[in-house]
Short mmCIF file of C-alpha atoms in Angstrom, two decimals:
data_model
loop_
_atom_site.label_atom_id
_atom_site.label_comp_id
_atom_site.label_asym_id
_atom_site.label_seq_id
_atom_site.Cartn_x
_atom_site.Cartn_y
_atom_site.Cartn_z
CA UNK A 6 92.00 47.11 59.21
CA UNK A 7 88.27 48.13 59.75
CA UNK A 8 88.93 47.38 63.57
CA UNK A 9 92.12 49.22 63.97
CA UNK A 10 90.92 52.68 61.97
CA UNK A 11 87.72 52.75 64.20
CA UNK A 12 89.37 51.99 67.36
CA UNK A 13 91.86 54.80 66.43
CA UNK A 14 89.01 57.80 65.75
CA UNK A 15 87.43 56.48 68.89
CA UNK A 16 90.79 56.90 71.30
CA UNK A 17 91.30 60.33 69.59
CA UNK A 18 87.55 61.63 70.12
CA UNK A 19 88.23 60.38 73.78
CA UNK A 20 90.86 62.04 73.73
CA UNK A 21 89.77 65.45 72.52
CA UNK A 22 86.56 65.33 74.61
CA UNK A 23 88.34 64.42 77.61
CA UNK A 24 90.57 67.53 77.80
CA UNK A 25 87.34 69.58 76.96
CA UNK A 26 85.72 68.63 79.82
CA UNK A 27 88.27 68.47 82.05
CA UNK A 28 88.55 72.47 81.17
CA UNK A 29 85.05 72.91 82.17
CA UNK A 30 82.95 76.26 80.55
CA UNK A 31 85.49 79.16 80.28
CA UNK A 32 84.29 82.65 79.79
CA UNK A 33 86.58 84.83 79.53
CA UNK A 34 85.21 88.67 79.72
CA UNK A 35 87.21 91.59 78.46
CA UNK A 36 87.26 94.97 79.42
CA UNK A 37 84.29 97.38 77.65
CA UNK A 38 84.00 100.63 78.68
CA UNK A 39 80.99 102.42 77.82
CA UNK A 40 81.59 105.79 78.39
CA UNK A 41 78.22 106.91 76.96
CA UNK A 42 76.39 104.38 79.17
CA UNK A 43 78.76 105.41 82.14
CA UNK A 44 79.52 101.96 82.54
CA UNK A 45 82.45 99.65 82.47
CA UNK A 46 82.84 95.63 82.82
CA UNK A 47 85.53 93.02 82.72
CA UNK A 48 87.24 90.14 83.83
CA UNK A 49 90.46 90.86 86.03
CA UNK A 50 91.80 87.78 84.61
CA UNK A 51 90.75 88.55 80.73
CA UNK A 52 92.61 91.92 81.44
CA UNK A 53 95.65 91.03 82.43
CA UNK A 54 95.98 87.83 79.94
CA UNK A 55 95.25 90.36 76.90
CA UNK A 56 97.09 91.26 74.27
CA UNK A 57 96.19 94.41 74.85
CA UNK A 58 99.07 96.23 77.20
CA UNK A 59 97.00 98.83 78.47
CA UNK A 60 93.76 97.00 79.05
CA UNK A 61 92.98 96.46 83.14
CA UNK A 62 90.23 96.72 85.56
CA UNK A 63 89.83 96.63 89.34
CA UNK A 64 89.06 98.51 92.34
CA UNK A 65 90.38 99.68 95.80
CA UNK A 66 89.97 101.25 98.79
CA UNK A 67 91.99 103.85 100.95
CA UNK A 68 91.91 103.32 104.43
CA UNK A 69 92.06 105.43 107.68
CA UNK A 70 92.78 104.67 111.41
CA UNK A 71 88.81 105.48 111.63
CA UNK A 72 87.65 103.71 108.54
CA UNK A 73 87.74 103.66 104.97
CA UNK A 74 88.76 106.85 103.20
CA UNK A 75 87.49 106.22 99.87
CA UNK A 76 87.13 104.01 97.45
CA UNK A 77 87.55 104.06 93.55
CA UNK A 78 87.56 101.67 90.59
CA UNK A 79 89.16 102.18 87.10
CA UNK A 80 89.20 100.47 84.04
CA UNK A 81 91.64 100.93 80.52
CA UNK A 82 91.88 99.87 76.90
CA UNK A 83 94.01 102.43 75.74
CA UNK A 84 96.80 104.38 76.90
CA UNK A 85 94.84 108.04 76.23
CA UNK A 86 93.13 109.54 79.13
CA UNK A 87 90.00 109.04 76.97
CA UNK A 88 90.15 105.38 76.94
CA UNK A 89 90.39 104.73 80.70
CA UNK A 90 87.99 106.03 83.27
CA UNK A 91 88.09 105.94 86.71
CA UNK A 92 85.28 106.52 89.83
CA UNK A 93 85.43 107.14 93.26
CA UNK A 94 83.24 107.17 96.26
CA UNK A 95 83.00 107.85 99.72
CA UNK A 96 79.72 105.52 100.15
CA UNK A 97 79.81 102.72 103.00
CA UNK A 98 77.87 100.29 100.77
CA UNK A 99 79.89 100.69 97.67
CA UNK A 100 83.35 100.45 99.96
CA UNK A 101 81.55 96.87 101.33
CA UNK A 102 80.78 95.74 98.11
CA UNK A 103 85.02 96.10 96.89
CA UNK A 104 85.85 93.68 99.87
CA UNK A 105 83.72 90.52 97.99
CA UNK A 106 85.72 90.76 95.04
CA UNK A 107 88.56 88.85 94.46
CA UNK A 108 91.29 87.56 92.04
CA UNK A 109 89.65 86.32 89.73
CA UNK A 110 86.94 88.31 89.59
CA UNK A 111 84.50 90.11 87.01
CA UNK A 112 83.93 93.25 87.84
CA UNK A 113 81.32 96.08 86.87
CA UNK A 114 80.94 99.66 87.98
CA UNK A 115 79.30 102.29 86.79
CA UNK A 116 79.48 106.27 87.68
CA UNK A 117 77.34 109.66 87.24
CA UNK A 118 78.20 112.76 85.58
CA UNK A 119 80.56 113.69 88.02
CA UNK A 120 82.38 110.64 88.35
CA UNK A 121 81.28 109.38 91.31
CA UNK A 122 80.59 105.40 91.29
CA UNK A 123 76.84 104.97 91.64
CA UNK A 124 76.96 100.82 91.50
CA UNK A 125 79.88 98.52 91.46
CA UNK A 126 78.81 94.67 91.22
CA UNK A 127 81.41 91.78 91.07
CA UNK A 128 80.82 88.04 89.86
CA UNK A 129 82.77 85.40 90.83
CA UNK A 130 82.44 82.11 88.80
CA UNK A 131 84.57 79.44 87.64
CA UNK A 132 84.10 80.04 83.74
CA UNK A 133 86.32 83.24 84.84
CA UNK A 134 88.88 81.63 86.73
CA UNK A 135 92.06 80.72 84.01
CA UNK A 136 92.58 77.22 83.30
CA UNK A 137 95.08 76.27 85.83
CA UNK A 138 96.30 73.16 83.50
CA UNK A 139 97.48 75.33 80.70
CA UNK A 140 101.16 75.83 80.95
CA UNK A 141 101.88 79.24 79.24
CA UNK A 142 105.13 79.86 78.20
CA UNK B 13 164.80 146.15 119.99
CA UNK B 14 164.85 149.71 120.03
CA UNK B 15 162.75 152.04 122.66
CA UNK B 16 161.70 153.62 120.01
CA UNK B 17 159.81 150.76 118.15
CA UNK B 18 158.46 149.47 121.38
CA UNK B 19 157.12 153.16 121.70
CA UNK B 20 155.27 152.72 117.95
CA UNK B 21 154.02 149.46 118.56
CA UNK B 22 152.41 150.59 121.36
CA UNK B 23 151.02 153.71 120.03
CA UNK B 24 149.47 151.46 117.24
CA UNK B 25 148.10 149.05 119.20
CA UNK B 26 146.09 151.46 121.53
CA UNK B 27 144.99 153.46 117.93
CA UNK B 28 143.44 149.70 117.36
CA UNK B 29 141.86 149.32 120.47
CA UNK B 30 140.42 152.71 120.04
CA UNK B 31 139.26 151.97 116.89
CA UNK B 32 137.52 148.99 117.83
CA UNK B 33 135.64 150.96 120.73
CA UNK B 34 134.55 153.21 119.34
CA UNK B 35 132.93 150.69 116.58
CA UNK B 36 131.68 148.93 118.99
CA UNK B 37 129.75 151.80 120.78
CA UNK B 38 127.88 152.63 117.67
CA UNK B 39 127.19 149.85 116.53
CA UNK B 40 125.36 149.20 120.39
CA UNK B 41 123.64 152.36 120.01
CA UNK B 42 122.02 151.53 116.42
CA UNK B 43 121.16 148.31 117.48
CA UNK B 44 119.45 150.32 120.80
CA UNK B 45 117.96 152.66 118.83
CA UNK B 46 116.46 150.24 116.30
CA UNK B 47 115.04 148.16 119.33
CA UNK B 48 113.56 151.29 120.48
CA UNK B 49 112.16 152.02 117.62
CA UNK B 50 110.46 148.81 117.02
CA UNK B 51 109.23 148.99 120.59
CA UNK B 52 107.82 152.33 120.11
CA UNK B 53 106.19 151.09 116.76
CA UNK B 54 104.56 148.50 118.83
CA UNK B 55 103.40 150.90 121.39
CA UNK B 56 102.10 152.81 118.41
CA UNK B 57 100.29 150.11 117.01
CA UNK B 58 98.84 148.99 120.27
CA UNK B 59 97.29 152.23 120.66
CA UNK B 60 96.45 152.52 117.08
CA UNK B 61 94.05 149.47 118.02
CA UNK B 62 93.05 150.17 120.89
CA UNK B 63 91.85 154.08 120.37
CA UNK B 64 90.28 152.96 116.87
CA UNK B 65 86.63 152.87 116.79
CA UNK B 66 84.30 151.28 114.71
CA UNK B 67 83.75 154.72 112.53
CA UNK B 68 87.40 155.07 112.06
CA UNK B 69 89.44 151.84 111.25
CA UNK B 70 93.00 151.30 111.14
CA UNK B 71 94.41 150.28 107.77
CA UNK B 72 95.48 146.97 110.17
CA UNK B 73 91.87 146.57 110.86
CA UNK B 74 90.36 147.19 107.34
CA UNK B 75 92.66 144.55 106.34
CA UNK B 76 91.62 141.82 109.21
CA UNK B 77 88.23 142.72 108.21
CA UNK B 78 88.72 141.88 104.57
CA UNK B 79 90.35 138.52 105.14
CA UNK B 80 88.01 137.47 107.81
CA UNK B 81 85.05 138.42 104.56
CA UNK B 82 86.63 136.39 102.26
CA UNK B 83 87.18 133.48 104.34
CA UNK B 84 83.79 133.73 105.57
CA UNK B 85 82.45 133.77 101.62
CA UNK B 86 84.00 130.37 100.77
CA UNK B 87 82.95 128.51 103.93
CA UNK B 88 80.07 125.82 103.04
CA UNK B 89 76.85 127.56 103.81
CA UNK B 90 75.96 124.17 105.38
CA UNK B 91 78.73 124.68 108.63
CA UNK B 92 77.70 128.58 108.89
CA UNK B 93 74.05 126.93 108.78
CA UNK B 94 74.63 124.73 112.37
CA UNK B 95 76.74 127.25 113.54
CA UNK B 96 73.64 128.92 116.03
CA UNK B 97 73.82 131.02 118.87
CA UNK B 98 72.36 128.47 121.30
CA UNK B 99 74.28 125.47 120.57
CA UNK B 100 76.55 125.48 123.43
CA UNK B 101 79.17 123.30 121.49
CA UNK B 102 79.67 126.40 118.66
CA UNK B 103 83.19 127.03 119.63
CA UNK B 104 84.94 124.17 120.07
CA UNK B 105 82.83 122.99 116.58
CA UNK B 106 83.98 125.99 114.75
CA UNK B 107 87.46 125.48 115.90
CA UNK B 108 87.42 122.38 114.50
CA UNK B 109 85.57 122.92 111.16
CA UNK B 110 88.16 125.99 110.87
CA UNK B 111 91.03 123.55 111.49
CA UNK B 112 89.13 121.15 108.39
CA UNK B 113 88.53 124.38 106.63
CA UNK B 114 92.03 125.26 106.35
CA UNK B 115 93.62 121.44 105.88
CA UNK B 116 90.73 121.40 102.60
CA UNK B 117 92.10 124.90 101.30
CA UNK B 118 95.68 122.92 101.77
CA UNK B 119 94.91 119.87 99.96
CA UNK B 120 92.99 121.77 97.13
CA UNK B 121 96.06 123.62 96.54
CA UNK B 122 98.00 120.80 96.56
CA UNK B 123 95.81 118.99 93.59
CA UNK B 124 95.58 122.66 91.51
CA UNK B 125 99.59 122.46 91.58
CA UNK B 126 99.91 119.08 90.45
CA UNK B 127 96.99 120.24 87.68
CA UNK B 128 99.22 122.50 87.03
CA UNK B 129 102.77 120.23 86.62
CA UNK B 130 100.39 117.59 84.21
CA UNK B 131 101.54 114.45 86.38
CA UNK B 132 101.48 113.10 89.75
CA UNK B 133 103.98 110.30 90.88
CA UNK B 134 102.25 107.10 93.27
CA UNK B 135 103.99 108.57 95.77
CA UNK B 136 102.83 112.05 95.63
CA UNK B 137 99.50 110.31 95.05
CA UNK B 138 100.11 108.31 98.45
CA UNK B 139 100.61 111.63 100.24
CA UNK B 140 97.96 112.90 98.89
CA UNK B 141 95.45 110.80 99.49
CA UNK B 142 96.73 110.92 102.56
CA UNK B 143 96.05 114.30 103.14
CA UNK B 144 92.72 113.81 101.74
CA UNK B 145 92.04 110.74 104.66
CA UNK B 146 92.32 114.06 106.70
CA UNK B 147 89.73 115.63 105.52
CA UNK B 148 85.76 115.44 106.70
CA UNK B 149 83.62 113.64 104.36
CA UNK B 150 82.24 116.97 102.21
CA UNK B 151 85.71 117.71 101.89
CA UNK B 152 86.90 114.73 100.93
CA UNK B 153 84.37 114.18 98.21
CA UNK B 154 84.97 117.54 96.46
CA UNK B 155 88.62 117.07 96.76
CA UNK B 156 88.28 113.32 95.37
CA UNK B 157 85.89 114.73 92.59
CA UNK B 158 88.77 117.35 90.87
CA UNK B 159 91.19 114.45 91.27
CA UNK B 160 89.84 112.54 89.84
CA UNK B 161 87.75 114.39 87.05
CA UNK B 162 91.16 116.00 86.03
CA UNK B 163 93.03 112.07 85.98
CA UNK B 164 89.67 111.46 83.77
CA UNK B 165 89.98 114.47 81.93
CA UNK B 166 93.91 113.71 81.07
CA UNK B 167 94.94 117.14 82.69
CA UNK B 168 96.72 115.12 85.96
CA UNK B 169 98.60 111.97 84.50
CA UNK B 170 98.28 109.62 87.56
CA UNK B 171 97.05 106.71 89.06
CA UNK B 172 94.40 106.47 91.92
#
């Protein structure tokens, strides 16, 4: 009986461990905008898994036949103009750093007084990638 | 038929006819005399402009003169700045800034009327950030900057 009951919590801590680290770290990052700090950060993945229906965050860039236009990132939590923010800029460097972002991305910009994007930063890891195993319905 | 209806029919049809010239003559000679007086308005002005001196104006000139003030006020002191006497390049540069000048006057009016409806569609955005491609880069950043300041602001409801 002994045997049975400890070979039983031993298959079901296998178990349970297993699938933990067969998920690997996950670190999922929502949106914060700091509108004081001028700053804003977030997972592009977090975002558009929230609950919340008006969180997002991302960039993009406008193109011409001679080159980039512009470029601009924006993030939301709320559906008032004073919970979303968005930057843009005209910089070569900035417009480079949008092209290294992708899917799956966290993103972070920040902007000066008169909303122009001063940095914009992107991190691409696996703890912010979704867990591709997890069948959502 | 009797003569004598043949004889009115005729009589009325050459009362039309006459009618109808003589219409038609005046009518010509309005027309002539309006050309003629828009041609001799034109003569007028012509010599209006070419007699007037720098002491004495035309109302035509004063006018030219104010517009060409104004425009010259809101030009970025930074393209009157290059704009030098020796540069053999001025005119075909200030050609082209005035062609940027006047597409930046275009697009800013563009982004004060959709300030002014509250909203912007993506497609009206599309266009307009079209427009804005169109633009040099000083333009494009101030035109950018009340975009998006008044998206920020919640005046413009739109997406970039």
């Amino acid at each position: 009986m002994f045997m049975r009951t400890k070979s039983l919590v031993s298959a079901t801590a296998l178990l349970l461990f297993s699938s933990v680290a067969s998920a690997g770290l996950a670190l999922p990052l929502p949106v914060q905008i700091d509108f004081a700090g001028r700053t804003a950060i977030g997972s592009m993945y977090a975002a558009r898994t929230s609950a919340n229906a008006f969180e997002y965050i991302g960039c993009g860039v406008r193109f011409g036949v001679a080159g980039p236009i512009f470029a601009f990132c924006q993030a939301g939590l709320g559906e008032a103009a004073e919970q979303q923010f968005a930057c843009i800029t005209t910089e070569p460097a900035l417009i480079e750093a949008i092209h290294a972002i992708s899917a799956f991305s966290l993103i972070v910009f920040a902007w000066d007084e008169e909303d122009n994007c001063t940095r914009i930063g992107n991190s691409t890891q696996s703890f912010y990638l979704p867990d591709f195993k997890d069948k959502k319905k | 038929m009797k003569p004598l209806h043949v004889l009115v029919a005729l009589l009325f049809l050459a009362l039309v006819i006459g009618v109808i010239g003589v219409v038609t003559t005046r009518s010509d000679k309005t027309l002539a005399k309006s050309s003629d007086g828009s041609a001799v308005a034109a003569r007028a002005n012509v010599q209006a402009e070419l007699s007037s001196d720098g002491d004495h104006p035309c109302p035509d000139e004063l006018q030219l003169r104010r517009i060409i003030r104004e425009e010259l006020a809101v030009l970025p002191a930074a393209v009157l700045a290059r704009q030098t006497p020796q540069d053999a390049n001025a005119a075909s540069r200030s050609l082209t800034e005035g062609a940027g000048f006047n597409q930046s006057e275009f697009v800013n009016r563009q982004i004060d009327d959709y300030i002014r409806a509250g909203t912007i569609s993506e497609s009206e955005m599309a266009a307009l950030q079209g427009e804005i491609g169109r633009l040099d880069v000083a333009g494009r950043r101030q035109a950018l900057g009340v975009l998006v300041r008044a998206i920020n602001s919640g005046i413009l409801e739109g997406r970039l």
